XYZ file of C-alpha atoms in Angstrom:
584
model
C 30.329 -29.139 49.980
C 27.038 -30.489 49.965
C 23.903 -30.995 47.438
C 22.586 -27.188 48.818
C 25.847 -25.979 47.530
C 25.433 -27.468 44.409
C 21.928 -26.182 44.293
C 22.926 -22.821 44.984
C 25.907 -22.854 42.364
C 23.952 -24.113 39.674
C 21.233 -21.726 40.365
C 23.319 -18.951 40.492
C 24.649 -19.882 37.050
C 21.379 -19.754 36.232
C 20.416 -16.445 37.485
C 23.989 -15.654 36.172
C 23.277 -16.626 32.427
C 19.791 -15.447 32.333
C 20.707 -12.290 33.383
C 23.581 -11.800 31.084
C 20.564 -13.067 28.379
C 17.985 -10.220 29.357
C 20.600 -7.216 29.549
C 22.142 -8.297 26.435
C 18.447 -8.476 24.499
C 17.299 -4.936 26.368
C 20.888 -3.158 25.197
C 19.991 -4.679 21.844
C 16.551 -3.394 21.801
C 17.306 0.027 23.380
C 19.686 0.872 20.283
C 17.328 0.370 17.787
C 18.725 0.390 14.254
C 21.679 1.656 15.373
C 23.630 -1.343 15.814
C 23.391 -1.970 11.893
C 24.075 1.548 11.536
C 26.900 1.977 13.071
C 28.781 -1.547 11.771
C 28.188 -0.100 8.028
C 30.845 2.776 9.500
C 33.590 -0.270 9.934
C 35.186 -0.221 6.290
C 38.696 -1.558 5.586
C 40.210 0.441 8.178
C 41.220 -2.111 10.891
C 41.323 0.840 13.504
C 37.796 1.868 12.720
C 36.696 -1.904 12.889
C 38.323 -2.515 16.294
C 36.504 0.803 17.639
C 33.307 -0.028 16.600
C 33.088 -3.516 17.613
C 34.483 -2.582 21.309
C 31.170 -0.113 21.538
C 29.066 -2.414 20.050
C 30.014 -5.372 22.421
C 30.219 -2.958 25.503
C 26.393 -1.983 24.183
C 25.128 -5.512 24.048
C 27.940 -7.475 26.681
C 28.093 -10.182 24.433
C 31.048 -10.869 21.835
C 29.366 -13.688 20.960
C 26.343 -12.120 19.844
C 28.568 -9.831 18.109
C 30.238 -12.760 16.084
C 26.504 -14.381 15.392
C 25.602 -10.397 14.062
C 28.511 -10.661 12.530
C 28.306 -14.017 10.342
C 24.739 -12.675 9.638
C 25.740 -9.091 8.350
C 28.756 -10.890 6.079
C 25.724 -14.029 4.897
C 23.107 -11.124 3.356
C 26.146 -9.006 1.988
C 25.547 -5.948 4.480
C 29.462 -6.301 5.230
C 32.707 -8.167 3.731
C 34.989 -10.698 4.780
C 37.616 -8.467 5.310
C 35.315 -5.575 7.377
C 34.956 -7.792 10.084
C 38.654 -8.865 11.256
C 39.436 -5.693 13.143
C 35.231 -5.676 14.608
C 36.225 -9.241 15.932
C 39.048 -8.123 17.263
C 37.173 -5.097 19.027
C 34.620 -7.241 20.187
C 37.657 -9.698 22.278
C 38.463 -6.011 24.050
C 35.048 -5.387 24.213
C 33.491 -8.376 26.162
C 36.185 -7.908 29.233
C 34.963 -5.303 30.384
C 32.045 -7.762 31.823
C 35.085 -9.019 34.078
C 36.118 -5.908 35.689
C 32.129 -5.125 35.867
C 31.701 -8.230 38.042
C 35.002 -7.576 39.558
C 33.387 -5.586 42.400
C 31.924 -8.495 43.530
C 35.302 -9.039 45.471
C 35.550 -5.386 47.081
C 36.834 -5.345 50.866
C 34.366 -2.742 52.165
C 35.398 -2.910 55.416
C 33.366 -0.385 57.160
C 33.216 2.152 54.590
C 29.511 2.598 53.518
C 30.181 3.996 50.140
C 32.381 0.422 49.005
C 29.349 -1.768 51.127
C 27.320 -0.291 48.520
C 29.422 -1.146 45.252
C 29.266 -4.291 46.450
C 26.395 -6.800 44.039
C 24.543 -7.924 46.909
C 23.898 -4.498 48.132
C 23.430 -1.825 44.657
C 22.166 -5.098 42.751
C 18.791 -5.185 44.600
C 18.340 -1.494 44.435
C 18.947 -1.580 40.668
C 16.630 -4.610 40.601
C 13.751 -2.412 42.395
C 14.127 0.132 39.935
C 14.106 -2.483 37.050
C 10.721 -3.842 37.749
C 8.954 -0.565 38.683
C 10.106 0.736 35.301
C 8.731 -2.722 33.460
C 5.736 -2.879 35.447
C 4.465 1.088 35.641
C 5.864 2.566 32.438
C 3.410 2.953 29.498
C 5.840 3.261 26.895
C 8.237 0.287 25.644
C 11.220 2.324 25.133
C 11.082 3.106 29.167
C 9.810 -0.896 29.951
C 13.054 -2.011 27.316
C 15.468 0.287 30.367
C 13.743 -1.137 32.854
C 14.064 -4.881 32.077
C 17.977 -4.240 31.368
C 18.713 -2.748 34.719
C 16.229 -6.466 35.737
C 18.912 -8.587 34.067
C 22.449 -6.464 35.322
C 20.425 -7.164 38.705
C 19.998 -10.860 38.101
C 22.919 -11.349 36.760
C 25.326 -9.907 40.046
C 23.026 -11.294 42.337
C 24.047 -14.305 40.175
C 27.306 -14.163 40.848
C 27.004 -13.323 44.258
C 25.035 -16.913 44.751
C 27.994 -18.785 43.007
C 30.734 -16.662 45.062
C 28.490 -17.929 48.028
C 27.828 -21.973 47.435
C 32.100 -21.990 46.596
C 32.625 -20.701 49.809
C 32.893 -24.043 51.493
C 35.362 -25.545 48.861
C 38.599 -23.361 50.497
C 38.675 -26.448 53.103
C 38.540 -29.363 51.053
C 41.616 -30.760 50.334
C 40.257 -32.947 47.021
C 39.501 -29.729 45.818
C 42.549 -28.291 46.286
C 44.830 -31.321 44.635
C 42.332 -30.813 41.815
C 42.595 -27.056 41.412
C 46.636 -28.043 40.961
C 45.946 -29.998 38.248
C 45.233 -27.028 35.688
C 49.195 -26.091 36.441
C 49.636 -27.631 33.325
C 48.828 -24.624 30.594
C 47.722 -27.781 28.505
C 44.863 -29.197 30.807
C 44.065 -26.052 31.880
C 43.352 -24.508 28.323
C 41.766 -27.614 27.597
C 39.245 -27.478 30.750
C 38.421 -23.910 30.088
C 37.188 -24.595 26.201
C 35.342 -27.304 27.369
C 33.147 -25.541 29.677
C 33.036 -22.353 27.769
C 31.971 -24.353 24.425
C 28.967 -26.291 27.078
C 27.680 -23.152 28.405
C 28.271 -20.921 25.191
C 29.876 -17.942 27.474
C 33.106 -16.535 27.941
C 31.810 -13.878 30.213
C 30.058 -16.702 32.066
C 32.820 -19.291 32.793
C 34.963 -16.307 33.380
C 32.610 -15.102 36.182
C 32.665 -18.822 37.460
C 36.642 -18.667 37.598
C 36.104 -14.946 39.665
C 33.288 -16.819 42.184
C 36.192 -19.592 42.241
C 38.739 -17.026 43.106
C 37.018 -15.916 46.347
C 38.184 -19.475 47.890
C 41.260 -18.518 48.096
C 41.975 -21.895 46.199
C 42.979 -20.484 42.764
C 46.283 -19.513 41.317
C 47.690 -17.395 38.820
C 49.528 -20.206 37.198
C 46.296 -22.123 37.423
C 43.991 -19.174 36.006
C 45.921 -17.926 32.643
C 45.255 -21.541 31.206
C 41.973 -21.468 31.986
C 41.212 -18.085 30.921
C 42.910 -18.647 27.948
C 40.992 -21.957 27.292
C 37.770 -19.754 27.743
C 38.608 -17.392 25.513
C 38.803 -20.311 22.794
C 35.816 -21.966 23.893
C 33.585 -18.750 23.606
C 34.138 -19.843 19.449
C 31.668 -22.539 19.731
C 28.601 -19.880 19.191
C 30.386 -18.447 15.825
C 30.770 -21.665 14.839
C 27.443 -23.215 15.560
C 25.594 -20.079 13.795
C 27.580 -20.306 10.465
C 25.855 -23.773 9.880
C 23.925 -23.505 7.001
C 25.503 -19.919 6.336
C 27.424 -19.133 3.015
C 30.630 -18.946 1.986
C 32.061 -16.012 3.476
C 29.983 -16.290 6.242
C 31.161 -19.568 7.100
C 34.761 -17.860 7.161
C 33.813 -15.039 9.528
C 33.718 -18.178 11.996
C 36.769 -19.618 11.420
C 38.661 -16.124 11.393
C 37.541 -15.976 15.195
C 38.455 -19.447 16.027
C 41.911 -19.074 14.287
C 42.520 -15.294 16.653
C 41.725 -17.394 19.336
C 44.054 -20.459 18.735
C 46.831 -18.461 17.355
C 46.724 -16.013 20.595
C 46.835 -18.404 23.100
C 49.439 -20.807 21.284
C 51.822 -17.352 20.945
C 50.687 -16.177 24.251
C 51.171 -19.561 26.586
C 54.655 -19.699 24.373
C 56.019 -17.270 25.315
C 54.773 -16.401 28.497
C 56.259 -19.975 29.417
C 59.437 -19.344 27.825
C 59.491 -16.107 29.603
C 59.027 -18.008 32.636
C 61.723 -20.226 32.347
C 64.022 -17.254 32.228
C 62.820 -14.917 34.728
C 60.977 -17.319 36.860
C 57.956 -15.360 37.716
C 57.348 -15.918 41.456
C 53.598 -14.551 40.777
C 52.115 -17.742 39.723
C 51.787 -19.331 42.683
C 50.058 -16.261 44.430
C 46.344 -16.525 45.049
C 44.563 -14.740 42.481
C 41.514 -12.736 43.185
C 38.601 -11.483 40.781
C 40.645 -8.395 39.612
C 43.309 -10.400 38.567
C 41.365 -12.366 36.405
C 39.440 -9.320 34.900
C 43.137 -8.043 34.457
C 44.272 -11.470 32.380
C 41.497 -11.257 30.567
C 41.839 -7.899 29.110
C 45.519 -8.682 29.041
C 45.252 -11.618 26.905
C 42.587 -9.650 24.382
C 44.633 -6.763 23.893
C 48.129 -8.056 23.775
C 46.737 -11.041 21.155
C 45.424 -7.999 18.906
C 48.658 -6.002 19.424
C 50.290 -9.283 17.742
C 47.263 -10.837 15.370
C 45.877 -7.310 13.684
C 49.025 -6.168 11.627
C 48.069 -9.969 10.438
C 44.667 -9.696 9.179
C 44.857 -10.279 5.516
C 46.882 -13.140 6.532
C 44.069 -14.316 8.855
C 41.604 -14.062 5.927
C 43.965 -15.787 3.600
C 43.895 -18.942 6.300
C 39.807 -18.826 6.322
C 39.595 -18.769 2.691
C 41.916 -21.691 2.587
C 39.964 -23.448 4.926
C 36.488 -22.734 3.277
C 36.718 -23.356 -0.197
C 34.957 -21.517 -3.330
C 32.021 -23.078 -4.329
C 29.283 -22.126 -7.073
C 26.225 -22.191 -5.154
C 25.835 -19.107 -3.318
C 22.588 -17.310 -3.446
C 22.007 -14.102 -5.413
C 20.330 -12.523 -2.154
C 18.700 -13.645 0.955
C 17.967 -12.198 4.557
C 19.863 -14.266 7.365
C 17.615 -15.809 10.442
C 20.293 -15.220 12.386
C 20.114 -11.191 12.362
C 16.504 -12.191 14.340
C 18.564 -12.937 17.237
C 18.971 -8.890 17.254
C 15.739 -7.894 16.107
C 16.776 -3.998 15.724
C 19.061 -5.026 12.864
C 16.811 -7.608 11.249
C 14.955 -4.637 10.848
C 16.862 -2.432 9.452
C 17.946 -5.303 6.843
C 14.968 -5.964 5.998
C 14.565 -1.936 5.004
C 17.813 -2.221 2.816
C 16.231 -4.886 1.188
C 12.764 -2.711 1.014
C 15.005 -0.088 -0.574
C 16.474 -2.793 -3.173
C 12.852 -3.833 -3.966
C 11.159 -0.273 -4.573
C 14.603 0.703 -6.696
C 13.870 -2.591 -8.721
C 10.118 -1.316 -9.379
C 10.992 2.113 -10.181
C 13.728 0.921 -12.780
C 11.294 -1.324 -13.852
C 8.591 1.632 -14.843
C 11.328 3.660 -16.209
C 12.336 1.259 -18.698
C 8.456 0.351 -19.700
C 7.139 3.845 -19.752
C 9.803 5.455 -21.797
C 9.257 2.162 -24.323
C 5.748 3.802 -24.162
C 7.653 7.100 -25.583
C 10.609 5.753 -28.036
C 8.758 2.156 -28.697
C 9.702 -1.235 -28.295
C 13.306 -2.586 -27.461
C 13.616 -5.835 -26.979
C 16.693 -5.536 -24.222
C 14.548 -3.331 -22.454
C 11.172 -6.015 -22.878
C 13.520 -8.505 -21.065
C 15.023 -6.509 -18.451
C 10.978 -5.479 -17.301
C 10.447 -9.556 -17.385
C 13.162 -10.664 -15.395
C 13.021 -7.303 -13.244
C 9.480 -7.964 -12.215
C 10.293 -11.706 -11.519
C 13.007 -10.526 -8.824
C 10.948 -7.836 -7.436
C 8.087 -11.124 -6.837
C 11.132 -12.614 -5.151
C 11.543 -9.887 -3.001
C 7.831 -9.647 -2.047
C 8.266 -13.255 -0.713
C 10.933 -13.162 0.898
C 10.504 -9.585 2.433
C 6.430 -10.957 3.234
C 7.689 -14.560 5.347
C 10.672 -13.075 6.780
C 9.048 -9.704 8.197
C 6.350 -11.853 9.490
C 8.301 -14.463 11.234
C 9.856 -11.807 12.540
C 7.022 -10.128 14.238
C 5.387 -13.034 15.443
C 8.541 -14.557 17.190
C 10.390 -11.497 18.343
C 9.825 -8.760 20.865
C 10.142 -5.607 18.860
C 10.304 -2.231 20.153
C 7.782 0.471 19.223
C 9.796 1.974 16.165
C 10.743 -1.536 15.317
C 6.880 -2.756 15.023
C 6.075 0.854 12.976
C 8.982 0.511 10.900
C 7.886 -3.352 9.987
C 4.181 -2.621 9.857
C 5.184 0.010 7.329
C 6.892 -2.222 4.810
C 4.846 -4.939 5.035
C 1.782 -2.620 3.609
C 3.776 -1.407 1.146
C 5.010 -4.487 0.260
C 1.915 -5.348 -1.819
C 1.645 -1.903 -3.054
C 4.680 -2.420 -4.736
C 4.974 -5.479 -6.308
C 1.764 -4.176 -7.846
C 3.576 -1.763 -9.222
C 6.215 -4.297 -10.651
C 3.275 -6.191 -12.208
C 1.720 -2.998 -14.153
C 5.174 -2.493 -15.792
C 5.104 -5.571 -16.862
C 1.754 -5.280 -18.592
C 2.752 -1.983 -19.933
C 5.833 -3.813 -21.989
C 3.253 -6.708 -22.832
C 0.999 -4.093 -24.369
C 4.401 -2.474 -26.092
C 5.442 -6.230 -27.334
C 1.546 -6.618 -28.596
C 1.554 -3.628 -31.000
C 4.739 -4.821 -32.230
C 3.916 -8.563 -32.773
C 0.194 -7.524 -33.885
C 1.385 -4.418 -36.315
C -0.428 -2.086 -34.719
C -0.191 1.587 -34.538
C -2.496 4.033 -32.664
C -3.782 6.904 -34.335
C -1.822 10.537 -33.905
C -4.571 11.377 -31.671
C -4.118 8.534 -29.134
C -0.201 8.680 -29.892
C -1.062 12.443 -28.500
C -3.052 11.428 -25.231
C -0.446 9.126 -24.463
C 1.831 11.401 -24.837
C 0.155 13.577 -21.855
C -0.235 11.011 -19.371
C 3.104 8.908 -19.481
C 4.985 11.893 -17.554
C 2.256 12.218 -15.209
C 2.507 8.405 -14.447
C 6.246 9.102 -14.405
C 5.613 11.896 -11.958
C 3.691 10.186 -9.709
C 5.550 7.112 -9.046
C 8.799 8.820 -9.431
C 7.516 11.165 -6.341
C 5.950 8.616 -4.043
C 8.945 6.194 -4.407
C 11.084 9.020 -3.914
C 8.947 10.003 -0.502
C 9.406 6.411 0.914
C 12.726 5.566 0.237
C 14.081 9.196 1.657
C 11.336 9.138 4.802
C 10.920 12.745 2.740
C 7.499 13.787 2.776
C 7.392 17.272 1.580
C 6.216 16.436 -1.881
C 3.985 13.384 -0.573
C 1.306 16.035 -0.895
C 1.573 15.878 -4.941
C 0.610 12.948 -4.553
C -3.391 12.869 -4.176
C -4.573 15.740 -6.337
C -1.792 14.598 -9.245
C -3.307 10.683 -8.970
C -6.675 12.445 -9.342
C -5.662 14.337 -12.546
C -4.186 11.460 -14.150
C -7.948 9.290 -13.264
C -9.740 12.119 -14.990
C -7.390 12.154 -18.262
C -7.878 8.160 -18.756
C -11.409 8.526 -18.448
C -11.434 11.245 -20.679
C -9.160 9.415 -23.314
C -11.186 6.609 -23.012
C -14.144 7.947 -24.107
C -12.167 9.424 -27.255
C -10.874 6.282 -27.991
C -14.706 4.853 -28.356
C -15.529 7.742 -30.254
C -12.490 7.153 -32.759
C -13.375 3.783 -32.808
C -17.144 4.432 -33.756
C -16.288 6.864 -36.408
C -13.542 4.207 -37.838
C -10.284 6.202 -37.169
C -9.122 2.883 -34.863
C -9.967 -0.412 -34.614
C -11.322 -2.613 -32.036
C -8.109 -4.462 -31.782
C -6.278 -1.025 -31.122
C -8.590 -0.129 -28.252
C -8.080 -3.210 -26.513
C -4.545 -2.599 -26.493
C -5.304 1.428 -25.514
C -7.336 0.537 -23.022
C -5.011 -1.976 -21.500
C -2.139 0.843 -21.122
C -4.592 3.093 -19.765
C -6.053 1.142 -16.829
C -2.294 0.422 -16.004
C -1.901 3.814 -15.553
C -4.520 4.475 -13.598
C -3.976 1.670 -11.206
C 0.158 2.973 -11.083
C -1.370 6.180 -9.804
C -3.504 4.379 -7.093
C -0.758 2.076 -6.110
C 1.627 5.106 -5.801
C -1.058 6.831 -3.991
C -1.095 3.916 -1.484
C 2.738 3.958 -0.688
C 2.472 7.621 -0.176
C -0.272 7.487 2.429
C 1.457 4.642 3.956
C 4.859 6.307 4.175
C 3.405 9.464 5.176
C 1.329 7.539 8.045
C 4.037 6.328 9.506
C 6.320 9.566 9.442
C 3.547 11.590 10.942
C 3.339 8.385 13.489
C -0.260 8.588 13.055
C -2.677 6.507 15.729
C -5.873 6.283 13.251
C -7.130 3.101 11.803
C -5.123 2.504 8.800
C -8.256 2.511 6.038
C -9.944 5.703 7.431
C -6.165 7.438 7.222
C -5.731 6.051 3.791
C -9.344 8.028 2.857
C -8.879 11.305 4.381
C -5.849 11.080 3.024
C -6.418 10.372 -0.879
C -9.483 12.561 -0.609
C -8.282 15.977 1.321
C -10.053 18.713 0.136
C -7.805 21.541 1.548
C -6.690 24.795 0.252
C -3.066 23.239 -0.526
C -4.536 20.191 -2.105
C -6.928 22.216 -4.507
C -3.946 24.626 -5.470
C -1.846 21.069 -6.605
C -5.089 19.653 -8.371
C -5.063 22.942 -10.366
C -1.552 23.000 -11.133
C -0.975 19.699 -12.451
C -4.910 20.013 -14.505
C -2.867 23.001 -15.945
C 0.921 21.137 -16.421
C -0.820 17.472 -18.399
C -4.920 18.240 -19.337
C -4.511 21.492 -20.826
């Protein structure tokens, strides 16, 4: 074997891991928010779990990434400890199915055209050519997302086929051959299998090594069930290197993996071996090819959760043994690693939108019926601290979303969906800050002694439901993507302007003619031009929200215009309607 072989070996690995890298990242891109989705379906029952996290894996050919999602999902709270035995579990069946995928790799076509073209070095360039004519003609990303996933299935069999290729010339050496006996022992042979599975971070990869390794002619199946076995533990090594810096639970998600993975191949290599010293299975020292390996992979993956699942309280039990409690855990926070699959980074970041916008609304509720009963001081404090988390959020929401754009390739309803919050963003931790300054003004007249006139008592009267209206409805349009009463929202913004001008300019008058003071219509006028600016903010998250659902292409600040001031039919019909419900 010479330094071309290794050339070509290490460069198929290359093509091999890259590949595996792009189809994994297309799959991932392809289904959207459905990932997250779909995990939030894997409650306590363990066969629900184990479903879902085969399809996910098969989606995304990667039980690693799935383990990374994983410890991500269980670090922001999107999923418990528990949830995510049986999806680990699913995920181990799952990621074999690589195995029998690159299995045809070792087809004996003969002269039968329809196996020649099963074969990767035949279908692989064909899928390649369709790949790049998709990435490089298509318009939209959706269709350029397909195209560069069918690119890395290509590269990655052609991969394989490169490895398959420089190994050829190995069947003859006889050093190679004394060292391939070596891995007889289940111990060395488990041991050489983590090893290079924890260096390259890829079960699916060292197990496509062991298949190009197969096609010498060299390899055993005595010698192969250690090493699968071994790769099957070292594929841990992600999980564990992505819970660094994780919490608690998340930290345990990690472990739980490593301990399926130690446990199986203890109770499998046990007794297999004991097995063997009974029966004497004549097998092992037959050649192995690549569908044998595919075969002891599955095997292994199945028959460890056959044993393990019944277990899986058990298996939590160990993790929480292993990872203490501790008394530092965060009260929320979005997980970097849910960037690795932007789709459900995404669609985190719009449960944690949802969180926010709920924390505003509550926020309003509790200020603006203060407004209408008067001040309570359990009330005062739960606007203070409210608005302090929903500041929390706007940070956390504003660096994450954009470190997320700016690093990640998003698809199209990704980038919407993350242009969307972060306009609204601002709009409503405005919001957050008005309630605040309406239960300041509330605490004022309290601390001062002050107390409005009937007549102002009246006005406000009028326009707190209309604030309550307005808010209530464009929250309510963004958080249900509803927009069938976003068109309230305009002409009932516009109603509530005109009645704070108009109760301004009674206040002045009261004031001139000595029915208030000065001091009272500072404090009027305070709670006024909060309302007014509620209504605009609301007004703001309505347009947004409606924007996007209408997937609207004009500039966002001509949009915003046409839409605040749209003079139809419909919009004149509200305006009158709601002049009627609060002015008259």
């Amino acid at each position: 074997m010479d330094v071309l072989n290794f050339v070509s070996l290490f460069g198929g690995l290359a093509f091999f891991l890259y590949g595996m890298y792009l189809l994994s990242e297309s799959l991932k891109k392809t289904a959207g928010g459905k990932l997250e989705k779909l995990l939030k379906k894997a409650t306590d029952s363990k066969i629900k779990g184990l479903t879902i996290g085969a399809l996910i894996t098969i989606a995304i050919q990667s039980s690693s990434a799935m383990t990374v999602m994983l410890v991500g999902f269980v670090n922001s709270g999107i999923m418990e400890l528990p949830q995510t035995v049986g999806v680990l579990f699913g995920s181990d069946i799952g990621t074999t199915l690589t195995a029998w995928i690159l299995s045809m790799a070792g087809i004996d076509s003969g002269d039968n055209i329809f196996l020649k073209f099963l074969k990767p070095s035949c279908f692989s360039l064909l899928v390649a050519l369709i790949g790049i004519v998709m990435v490089m003609m298509s318009k939209k990303q959706r269709r350029k997302d397909i195209g560069a996933m069918l690119l890395g299935f290509a590269i990655l069999m052609q991969g394989m086929t490169m490895m398959a290729e420089s190994m050829e010339p190995l069947k003859t050496m006889d050093s190679f051959v004394s060292l391939m006996t070596t891995f007889k022992n289940p111990v060395l042979g488990v041991l050489a299998g983590t090893i290079v599975t924890g260096i390259i971070q890829s079960s699916a990869a060292s197990i496509g090594i062991l298949q190009s390794l197969s096609m010498t002619g060299q390899l055993t199946y005595g010698m192969a069930i250690p090493l699968i076995l071994g790769a099957n533990i070292g594929t841990c090594m992600t999980a564990l290197l992505s819970c660094v810096g994780a919490n608690r639970d998340a930290k345990r998600v990690a472990v739980i993996h490593t301990e399926v993975k130690i446990f199986g191949t203890i109770i499998t290599l046990t007794l297999f071996y004991i097995l063997n010293l009974i029966f004497h299975f004549d097998f092992l020292d037959e050649r192995v090819g690549v569908v044998g390996i595919a075969a002891i992979h599955s095997i292994f993956n199945i028959v460890n959760t056959v044993i393990l699942l019944p277990f899986n309280k058990f298996l939590v039990k160990i993790a929480q043994i292993v990872i203490k409690e501790t008394n530092e855990e965060q009260e929320f926070k979005l997980d970097e690693r849910l960037m690795l699959t932007p789709p459900v980074a995404v669609a985190e970041c719009r449960n944690m939108m949802v969180k926010m916008v709920n924390k505003a609304m509550n926020g309003l509720d509790k200020s603006t019926a203060m407004l209408e009963t008067g001040y309570n001081e359990d009330d005062f404090n739960f606007v203070k601290n409210n608005e302090e988390r929903i500041d929390a959020y706007e940070d956390l929401l504003g660096s994450y979303l954009m470190k997320l754009t700016t690093t990640q390739h998003l698809s199209e309803e990704d980038k919407n969906s993350s242009s969307r919050m972060l306009q609204a963003i601002g709009e409503v931790e405005r919001i957050g800050d008005h309630a605040n300054y309406l239960s300041d003004s509330i605490e004022e007249l309290v601390s001062k002694h002050i107390e409005f006139s009937d007549e102002a008592k009246k006005e406000l009267a009028r326009v707190i439901p209309a604030v309550q209206e307005i808010y209530r409805t464009a929250l309510g349009c963004y958080l249900s993507d509803d927009m069938i009463n976003a068109g309230d929202v305009a002409p009932l913004r516009t109603v509530i302007a005109e009645m704070c001008d108009e109760f301004k300019n009674n206040h002045v008058e009261r004031i001139s003619s000595g029915v208030c003071t000065t001091e009272q219509g500072f404090v009027f006028n305070d709670i006024l031009y909060s309302c007014v600016r509620i209504a605009e903010h609301s007004l703001n998250i309505a347009a947004i929200a409606y924007r996007f659902k209408s997937a609207n292409e004009t500039d966002l600040n001509t949009y915003m215009h046409d839409f605040k001031h749209s003079k139809d039919n419909s919009s004149e019909l509200r305006y009158k309607a709601f002049a009627e419900k609060y002015k008259a």
